[in-house]
Short mmCIF file of C-alpha atoms and ligand atoms in Angstrom, two decimals:
data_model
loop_
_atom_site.label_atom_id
_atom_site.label_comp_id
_atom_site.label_asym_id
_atom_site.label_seq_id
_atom_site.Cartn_x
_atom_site.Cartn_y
_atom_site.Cartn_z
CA UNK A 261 -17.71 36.34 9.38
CA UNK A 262 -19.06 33.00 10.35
CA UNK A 263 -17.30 32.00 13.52
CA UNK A 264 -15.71 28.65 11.77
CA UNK A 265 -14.33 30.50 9.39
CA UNK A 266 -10.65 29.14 10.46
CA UNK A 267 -11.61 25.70 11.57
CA UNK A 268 -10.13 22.80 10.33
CA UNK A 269 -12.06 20.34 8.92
CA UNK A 270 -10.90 16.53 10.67
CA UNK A 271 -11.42 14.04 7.92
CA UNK A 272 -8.69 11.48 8.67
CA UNK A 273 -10.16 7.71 8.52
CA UNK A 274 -11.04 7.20 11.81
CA UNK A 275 -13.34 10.27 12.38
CA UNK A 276 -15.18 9.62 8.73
CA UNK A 277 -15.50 5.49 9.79
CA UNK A 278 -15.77 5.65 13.78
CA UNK A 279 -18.52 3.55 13.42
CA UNK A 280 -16.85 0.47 11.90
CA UNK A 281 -13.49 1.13 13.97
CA UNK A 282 -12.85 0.12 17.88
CA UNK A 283 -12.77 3.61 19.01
CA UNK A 284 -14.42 5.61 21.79
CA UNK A 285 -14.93 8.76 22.91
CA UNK A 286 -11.77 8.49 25.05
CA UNK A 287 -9.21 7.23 22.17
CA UNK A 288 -7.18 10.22 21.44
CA UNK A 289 -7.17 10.44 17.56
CA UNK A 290 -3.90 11.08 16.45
CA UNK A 291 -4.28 12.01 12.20
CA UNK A 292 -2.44 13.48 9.39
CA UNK A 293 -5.94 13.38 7.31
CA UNK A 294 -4.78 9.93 5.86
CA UNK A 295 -7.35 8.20 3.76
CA UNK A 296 -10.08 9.89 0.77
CA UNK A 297 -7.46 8.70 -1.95
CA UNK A 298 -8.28 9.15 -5.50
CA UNK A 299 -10.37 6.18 -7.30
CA UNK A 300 -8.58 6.63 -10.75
CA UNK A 301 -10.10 5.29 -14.01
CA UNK A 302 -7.74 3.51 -15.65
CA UNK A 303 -7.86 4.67 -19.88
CA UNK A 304 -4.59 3.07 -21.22
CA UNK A 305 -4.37 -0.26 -19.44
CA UNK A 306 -8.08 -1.64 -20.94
CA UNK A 307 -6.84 -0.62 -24.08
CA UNK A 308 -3.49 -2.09 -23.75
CA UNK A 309 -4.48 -5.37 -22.69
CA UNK A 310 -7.63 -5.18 -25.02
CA UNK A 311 -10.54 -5.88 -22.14
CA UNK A 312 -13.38 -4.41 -23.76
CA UNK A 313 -16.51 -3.26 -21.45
CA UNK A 314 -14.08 -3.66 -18.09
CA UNK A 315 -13.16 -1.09 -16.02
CA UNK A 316 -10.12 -0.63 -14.34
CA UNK A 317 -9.41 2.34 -11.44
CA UNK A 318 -6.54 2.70 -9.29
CA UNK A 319 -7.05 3.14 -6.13
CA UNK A 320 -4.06 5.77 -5.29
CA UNK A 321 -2.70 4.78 -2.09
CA UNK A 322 0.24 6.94 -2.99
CA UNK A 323 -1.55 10.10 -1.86
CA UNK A 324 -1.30 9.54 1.43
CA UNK A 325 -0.07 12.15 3.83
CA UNK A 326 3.45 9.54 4.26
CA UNK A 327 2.63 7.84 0.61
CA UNK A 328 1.73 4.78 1.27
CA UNK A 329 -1.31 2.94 2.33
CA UNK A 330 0.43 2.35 5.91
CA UNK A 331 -0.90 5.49 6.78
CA UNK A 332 -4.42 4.22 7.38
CA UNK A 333 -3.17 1.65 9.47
CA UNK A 334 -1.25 3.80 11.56
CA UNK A 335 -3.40 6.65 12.76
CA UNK A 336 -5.50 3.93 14.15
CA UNK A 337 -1.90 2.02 16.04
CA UNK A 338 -1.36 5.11 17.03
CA UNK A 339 -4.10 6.30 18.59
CA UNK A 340 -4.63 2.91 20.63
CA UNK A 341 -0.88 2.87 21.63
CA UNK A 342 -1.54 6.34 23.17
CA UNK A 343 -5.30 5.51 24.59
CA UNK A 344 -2.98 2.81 26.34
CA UNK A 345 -0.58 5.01 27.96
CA UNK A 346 2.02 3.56 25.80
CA UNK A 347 5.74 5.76 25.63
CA UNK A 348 7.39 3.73 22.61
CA UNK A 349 6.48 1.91 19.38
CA UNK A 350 8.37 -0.35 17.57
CA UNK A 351 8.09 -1.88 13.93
CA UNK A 352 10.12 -4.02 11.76
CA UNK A 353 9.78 -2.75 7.93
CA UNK A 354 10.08 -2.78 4.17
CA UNK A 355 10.14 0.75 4.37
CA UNK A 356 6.89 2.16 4.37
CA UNK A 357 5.65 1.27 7.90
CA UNK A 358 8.56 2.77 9.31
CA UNK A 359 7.93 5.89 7.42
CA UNK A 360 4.46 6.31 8.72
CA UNK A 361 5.26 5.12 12.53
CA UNK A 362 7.53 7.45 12.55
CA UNK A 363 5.40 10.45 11.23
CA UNK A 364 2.47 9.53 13.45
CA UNK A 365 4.30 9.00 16.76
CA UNK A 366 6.15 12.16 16.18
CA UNK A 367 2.97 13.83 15.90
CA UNK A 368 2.29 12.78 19.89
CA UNK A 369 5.86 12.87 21.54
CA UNK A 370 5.94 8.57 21.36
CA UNK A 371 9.10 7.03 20.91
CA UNK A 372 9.49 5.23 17.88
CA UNK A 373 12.02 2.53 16.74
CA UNK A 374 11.97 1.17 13.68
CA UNK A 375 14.10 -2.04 12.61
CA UNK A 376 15.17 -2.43 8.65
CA UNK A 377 17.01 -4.61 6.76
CA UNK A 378 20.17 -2.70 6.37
CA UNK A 379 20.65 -1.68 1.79
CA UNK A 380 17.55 -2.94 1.31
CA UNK A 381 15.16 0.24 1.83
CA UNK A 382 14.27 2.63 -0.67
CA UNK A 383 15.67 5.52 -0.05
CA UNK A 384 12.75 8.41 -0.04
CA UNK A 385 11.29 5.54 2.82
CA UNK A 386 14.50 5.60 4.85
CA UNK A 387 15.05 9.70 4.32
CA UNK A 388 11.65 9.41 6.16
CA UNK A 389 11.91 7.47 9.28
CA UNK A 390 14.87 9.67 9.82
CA UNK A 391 13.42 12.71 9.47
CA UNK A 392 10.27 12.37 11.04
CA UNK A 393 12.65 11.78 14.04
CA UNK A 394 12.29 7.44 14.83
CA UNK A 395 15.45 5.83 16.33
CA UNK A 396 16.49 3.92 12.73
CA UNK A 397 17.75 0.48 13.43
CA UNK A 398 19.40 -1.66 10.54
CA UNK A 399 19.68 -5.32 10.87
CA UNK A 400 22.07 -7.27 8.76
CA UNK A 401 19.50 -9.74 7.55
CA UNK A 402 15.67 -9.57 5.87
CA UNK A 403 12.94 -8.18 6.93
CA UNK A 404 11.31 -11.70 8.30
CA UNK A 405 14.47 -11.80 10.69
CA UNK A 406 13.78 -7.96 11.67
CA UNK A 407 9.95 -8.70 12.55
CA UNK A 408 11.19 -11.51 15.03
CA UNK A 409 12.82 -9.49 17.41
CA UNK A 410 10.65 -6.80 17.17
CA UNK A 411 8.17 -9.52 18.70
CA UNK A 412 10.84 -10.61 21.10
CA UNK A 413 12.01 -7.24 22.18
CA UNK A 414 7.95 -6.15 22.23
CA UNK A 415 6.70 -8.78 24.61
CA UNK A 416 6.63 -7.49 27.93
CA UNK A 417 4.63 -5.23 26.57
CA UNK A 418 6.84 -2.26 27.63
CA UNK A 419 7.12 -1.24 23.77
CA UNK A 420 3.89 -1.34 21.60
CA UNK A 421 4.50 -3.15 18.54
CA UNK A 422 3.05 -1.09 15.47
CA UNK A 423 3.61 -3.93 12.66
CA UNK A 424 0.35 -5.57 11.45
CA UNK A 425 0.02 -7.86 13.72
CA UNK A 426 -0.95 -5.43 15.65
CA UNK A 427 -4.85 -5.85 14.99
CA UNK A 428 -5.93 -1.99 15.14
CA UNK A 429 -3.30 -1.91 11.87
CA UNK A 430 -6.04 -4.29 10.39
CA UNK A 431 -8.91 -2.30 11.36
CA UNK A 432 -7.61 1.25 10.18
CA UNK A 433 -6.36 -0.48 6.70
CA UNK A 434 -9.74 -1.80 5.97
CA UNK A 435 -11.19 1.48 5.12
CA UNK A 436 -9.45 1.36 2.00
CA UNK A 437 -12.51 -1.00 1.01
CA UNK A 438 -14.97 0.96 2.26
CA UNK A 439 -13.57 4.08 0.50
CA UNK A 440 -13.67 2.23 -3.01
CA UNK A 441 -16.99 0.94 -1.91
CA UNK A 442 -18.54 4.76 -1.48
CA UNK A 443 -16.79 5.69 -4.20
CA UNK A 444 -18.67 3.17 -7.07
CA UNK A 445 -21.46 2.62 -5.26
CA UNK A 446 -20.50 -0.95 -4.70
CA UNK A 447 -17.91 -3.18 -4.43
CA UNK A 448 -15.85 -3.70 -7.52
CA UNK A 449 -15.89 -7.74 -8.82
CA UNK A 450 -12.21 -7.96 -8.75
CA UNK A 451 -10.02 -6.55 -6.44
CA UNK A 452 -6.21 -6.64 -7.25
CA UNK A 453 -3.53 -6.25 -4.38
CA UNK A 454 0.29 -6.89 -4.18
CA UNK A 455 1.24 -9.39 -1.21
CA UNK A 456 3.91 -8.92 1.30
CA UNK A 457 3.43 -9.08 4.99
CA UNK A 458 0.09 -10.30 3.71
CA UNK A 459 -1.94 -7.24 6.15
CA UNK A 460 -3.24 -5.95 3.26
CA UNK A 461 -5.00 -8.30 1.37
CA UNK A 462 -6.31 -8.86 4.74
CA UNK A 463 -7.62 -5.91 5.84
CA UNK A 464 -9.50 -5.21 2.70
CA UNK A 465 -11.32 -8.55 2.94
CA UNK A 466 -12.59 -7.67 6.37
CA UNK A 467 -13.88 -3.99 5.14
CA UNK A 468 -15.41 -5.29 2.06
CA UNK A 469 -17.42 -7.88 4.19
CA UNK A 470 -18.28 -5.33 7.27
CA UNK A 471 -19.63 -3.06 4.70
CA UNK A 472 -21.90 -5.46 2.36
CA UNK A 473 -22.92 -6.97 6.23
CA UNK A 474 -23.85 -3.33 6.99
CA UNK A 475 -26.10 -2.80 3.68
CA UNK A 476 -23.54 -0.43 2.23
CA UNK A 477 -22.59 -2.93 -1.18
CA UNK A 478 -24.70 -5.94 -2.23
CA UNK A 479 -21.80 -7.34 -3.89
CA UNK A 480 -18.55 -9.14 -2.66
CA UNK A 481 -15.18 -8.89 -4.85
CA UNK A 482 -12.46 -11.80 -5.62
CA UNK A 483 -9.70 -10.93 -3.97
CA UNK A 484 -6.39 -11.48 -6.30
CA UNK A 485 -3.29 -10.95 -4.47
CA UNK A 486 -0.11 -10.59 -6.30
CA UNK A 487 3.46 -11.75 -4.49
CA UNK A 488 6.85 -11.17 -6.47
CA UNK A 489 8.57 -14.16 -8.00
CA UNK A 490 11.48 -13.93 -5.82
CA UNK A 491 9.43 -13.54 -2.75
CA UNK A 492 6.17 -15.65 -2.95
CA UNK A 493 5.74 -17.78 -0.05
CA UNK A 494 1.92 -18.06 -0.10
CA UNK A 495 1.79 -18.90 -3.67
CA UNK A 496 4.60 -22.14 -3.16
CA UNK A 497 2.84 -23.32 0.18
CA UNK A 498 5.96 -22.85 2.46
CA UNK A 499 8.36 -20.03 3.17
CA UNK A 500 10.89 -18.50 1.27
CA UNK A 501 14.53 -18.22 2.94
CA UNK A 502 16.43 -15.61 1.26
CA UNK A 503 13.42 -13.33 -1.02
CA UNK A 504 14.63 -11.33 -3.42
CA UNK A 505 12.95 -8.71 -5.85
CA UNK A 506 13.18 -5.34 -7.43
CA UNK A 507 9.81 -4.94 -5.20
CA UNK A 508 11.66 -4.26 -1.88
CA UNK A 509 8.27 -3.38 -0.15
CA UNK A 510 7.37 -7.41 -0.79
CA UNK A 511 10.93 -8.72 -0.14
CA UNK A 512 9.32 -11.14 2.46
CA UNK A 513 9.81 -14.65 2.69
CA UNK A 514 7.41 -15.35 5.82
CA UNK A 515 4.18 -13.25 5.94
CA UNK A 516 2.65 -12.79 9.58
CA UNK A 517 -0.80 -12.75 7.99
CA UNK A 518 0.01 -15.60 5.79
CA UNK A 519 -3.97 -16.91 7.28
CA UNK A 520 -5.37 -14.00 6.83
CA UNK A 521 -4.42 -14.02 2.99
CA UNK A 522 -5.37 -17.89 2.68
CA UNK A 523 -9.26 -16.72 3.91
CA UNK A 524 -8.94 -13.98 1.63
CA UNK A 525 -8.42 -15.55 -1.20
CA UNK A 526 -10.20 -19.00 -0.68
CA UNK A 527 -13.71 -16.92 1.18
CA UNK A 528 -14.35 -14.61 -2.20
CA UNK A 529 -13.02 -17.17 -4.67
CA UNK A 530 -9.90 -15.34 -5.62
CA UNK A 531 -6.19 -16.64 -5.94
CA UNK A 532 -2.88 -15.58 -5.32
CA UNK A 533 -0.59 -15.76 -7.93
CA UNK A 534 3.12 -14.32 -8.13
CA UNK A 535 4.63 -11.86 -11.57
CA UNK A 536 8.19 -11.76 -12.33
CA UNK A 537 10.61 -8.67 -11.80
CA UNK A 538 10.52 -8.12 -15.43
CA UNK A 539 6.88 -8.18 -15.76
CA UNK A 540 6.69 -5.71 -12.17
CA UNK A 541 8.95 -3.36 -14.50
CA UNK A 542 6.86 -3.16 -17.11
CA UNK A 543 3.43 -2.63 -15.44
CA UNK A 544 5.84 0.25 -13.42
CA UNK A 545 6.45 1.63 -16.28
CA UNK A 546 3.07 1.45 -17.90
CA UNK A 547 1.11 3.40 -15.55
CA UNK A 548 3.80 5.83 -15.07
CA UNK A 549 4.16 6.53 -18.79
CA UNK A 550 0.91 6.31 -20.11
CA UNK A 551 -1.59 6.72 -17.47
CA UNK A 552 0.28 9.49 -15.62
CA UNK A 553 0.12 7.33 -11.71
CA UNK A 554 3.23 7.20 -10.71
CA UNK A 555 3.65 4.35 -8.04
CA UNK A 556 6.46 2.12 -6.42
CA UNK A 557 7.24 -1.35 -8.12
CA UNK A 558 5.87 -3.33 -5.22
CA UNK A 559 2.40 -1.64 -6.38
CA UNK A 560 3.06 -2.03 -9.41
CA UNK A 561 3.11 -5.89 -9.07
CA UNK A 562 -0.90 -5.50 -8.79
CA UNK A 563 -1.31 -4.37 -11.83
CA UNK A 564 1.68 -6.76 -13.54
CA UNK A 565 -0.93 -9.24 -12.02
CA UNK A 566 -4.06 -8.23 -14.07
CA UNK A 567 -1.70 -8.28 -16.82
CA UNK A 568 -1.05 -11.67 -16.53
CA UNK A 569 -4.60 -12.88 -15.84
CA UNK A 570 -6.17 -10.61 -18.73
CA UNK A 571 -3.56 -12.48 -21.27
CA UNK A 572 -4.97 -15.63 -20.29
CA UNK A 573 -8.52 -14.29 -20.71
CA UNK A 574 -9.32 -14.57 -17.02
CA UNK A 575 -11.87 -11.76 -17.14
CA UNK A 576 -15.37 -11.88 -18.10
CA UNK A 577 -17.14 -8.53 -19.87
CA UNK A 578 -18.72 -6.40 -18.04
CA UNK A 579 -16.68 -6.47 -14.68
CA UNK A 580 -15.03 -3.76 -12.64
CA UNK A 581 -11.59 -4.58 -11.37
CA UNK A 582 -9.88 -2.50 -8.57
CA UNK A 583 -6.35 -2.10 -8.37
CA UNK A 584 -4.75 -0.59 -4.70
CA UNK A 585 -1.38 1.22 -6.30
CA UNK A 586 0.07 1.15 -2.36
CA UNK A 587 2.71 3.70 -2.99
CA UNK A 588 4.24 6.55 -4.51
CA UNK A 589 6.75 6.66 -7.14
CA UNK A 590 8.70 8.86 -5.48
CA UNK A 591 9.81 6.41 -2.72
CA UNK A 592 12.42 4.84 -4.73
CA UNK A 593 14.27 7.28 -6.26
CA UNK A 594 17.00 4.71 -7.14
CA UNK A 595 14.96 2.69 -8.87
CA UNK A 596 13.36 5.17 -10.98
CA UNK A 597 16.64 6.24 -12.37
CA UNK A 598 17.66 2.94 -13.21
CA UNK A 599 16.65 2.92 -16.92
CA UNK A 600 19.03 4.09 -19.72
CA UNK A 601 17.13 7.10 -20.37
CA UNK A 602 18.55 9.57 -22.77
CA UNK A 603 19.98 12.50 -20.77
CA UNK A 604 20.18 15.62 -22.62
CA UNK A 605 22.70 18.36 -21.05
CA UNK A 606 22.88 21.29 -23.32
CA UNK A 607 24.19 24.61 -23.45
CA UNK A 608 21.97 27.50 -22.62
CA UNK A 609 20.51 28.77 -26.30
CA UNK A 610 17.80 27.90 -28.08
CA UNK A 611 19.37 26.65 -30.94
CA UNK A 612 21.06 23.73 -28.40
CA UNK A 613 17.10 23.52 -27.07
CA UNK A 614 16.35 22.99 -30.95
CA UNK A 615 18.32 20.37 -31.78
CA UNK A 616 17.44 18.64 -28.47
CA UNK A 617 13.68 19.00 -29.00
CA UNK A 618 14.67 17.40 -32.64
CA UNK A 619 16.52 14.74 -31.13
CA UNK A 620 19.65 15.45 -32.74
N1 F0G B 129 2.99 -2.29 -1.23
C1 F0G B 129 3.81 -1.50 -0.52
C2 F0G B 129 4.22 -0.21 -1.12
C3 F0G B 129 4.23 -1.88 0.77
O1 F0G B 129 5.02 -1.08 1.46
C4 F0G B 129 3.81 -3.13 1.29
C5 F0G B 129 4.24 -3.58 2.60
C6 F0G B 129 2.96 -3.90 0.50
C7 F0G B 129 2.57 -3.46 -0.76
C8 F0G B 129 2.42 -5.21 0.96
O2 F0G B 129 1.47 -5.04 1.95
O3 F0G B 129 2.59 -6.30 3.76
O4 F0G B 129 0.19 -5.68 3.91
O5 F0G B 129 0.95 -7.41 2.30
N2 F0G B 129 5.12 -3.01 3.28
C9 F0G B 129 5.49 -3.37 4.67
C10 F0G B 129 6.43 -2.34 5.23
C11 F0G B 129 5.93 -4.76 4.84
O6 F0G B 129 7.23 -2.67 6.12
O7 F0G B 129 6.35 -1.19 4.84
P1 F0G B 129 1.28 -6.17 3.05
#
C-alpha cells in the first residue's frame, strides 16, 4: 500500500495556476476544486448555422462545483479575504455570485451577506445562498442599486466586498482562458461571452494576454461579448435604467467593469453586440435539445450571439470560435418549465405506456 493511497489530489485553480495568480506561500487556499471544465465540441450548432471548416466548443462553465463560472473567481476572493484577516464578505448579485460566496465562505467560518434584487433570482441560485448558510438580503430594486450599497456599506473596510470589483475576482476568473488555451493548444480566434457586470469578458482578456506574453499561445482571440436587448448598456453607450430580460444573470443596466469590456473588445478587435429574448430562447433551447449542454439563458445569449454574426456571414473558414456557457441549466428551474411541453400522466400499464410512446 503506497502511503498516498488516501490523499486527495488539490487541483482547484489556484494551486494548478499559482504562478499567474497573486498568491504566496502564506494565502490560505480556500477550494471546492473549481476550474478543469469540459472544452465541448460543438456537432449540431456548425451544422445548424451551416459554418463549414469552423469549430465551435463550449466551454462548460456549468460544471463548476456551485455551477457557474463565479466559482473561479471566488476561491481566489476568498482566500485573500481570509489571508487578510477578514470576518465578513459581502456581494450584491444576479444570483450566481451569491451562490458561490456563500459556498466558499462557508467552507472557512466567514460571514457572508449577500444583497439581491428581491423576484428577480432564479431560484436553484437563491435555494443556494440559503443553504450554503449566507445572511440573504433582498432589495426592492435591481441589481445596479444592490451593488451601490454593497460599496457604501463595504467601505470602511470592515466587510470585504466579494463582487468583481474586487480585483482577485479578476485574477481567479482569468484562468478560464488559460484552461481553453491548454486545452487546444492555443487560443481559439473567436471567443464568445455573454455581458453583464462586464467581469467576465474582462478577466478572460487579461488571461488570454498573460498567457500568449508567457509563450503558452502565439495567437490572440476577438473577444465578442454578448449583452441582452433589454439590458445592454455597453452596446447603446450609456446606462440602462430599468433592464429587463429573460437572462436574469445579465439584468444589469450599469456594469462596474464597463472599461474593462471597452479594452476588451476594442484591444483584440472584437465587438459587443446585444440578441433579443427570443433569440436567447432559442440558442437555450438549441444546445439543450440537440447538443445535450444544458446551460442558463444568460449563457445562452453567447451562443444566440454567434448565431447572429454567422447569419450575417461574419466568420471566415477555417477559424475556431469559443463559447463560455457560464451556467447550468439547472439554476432556473422556472424558466425551464416555461414551455408548453406536452405532459403525459398515465396510468400504470403498459398499454397506457403504449399509446403514450405512440403519441396518442
Ligand atoms: N452568465 C452568468 C450565468 C452570470 O451569472 C453572469 C453574471 C454573467 C454571465 C455575466 O458575467 O457579470 O462578469 O459580465 N452574474 C453576476 C452575478 C452579475 O451576480 O451572479 P459578468
Amino acid at each position: 500500500m503506497t502511503a498516498h493511497k488516501y490523499a486527495v489530489k488539490k487541483i482547484g485553480i489556484i494551486e494548478r495556476y499559482q504562478e499567474f495568480l497573486p498568491v504566496t506561500d502564506r494565502t490560505p487556499i480556500i477550494s471546492l476544486n473549481e476550474g478543469n471544465t469540459p472544452l465541448i465540441l460543438a456537432e449540431a450548432l456548425p451544422l445548424e448555422l451551416k459554418l463549414n471548416n469552423i469549430r465551435i466548443y463550449y466551454k462548460f462553465e456549468g460544471l463548476n462545483p456551485t455551477g457557474s463560472f463565479k466559482d473561479r473567481g471566488m476561491t481566489m476572493a476568498i482566500s485573500k479575504a481570509l489571508e487578510d484577516h477578514s470576518k465578513a464578505v459581502m456581494c450584491a448579485s444576479t444570483g450566481n455570485t451569491s451562490a458561490s460566496a456563500a459556498a466558499y465562505a462557508s467552507r472557512c467560518g466567514l460571514k457572508c451577506f449577500v444583497l439581491i434584487p428581491e423576484g428577480k433570482i432564479a431560484k436553484g441560485k437563491l435555494i443556494q445562498a440559503y443553504r450554503y448558510g449566507a445572511k440573504v438580503i433582498m432589495v426592492k430594486g435591481n441589481f445596479d442599486q444592490a451593488l451601490e450599497l454593497v460599496k457604501g456599506m463595504t467601505q470602511d473596510g470592515q466587510i470585504t466586498l466579494v463582487n468583481s470589483i474586487n480585483p482577485f475576482r479578476i485574477e481567479g476568473q482569468k484562468t478560464g482562458a488559460f484552461e481553453v488555451v491548454d486545452d487546444l493548444g492555443d487560443a481559439p480566434h473567436y471567443h464568445a461571452i455573454p455581458v453583464g457586470n462586464a467581469g467576465n469578458i474582462t478577466a478572460y482578456w487579461k488571461g488570454y494576454q498573460e498567457y500568449k506574453r508567457a509563450g503558452r499561445s502565439e495567437v490572440l482571440p476577438k473577444m465578442l461579448g454578448f449583452q441582452a436587448a433589454g439590458a445592454a448598456p455597453i452596446v447603446l453607450g450609456r446606462p440602462v435604467e430599468k433592464p429587463e430580460t429573460i437572462a436574469t444573470a445579465i439584468r444589469i443596466g450599469n456594469p462596474a467593469s464597463w472599461k474593462g469590456a471597452l479594452s476588451a473588445r476594442d484591444e483584440s478587435g472584437g465587438l459587443i453586440d446585444s440578441v433579443t429574448d427570443d433569440e436567447i430562447s432559442w440558442a437555450y433551447r438549441f444546445i439543450a435539445e440537440r447538443e445535450g449542454v444544458f446551460a442558463e439563458p444568460a449563457s445562452a445569449a453567447a451562443v444566440a450571439g454567434v448565431r447572429k454574426l454567422a447569419k450575417k456571414g461574419f466568420f471566415l473558414e477555417n477559424t475556431r470560435i469559443v463559447i463560455t456557457l457560464t451556467g447550468s441549466g439547472l439554476k432556473d428551474p422556472d424558466y425551464a418549465l416555461s414551455f408548453d411541453d406536452k405532459i403525459h400522466t398515465i396510468e400504470p400499464t403498459l398499454d397506457a405506456v403504449k399509446r403514450a410512446v405512440a403519441g396518442k
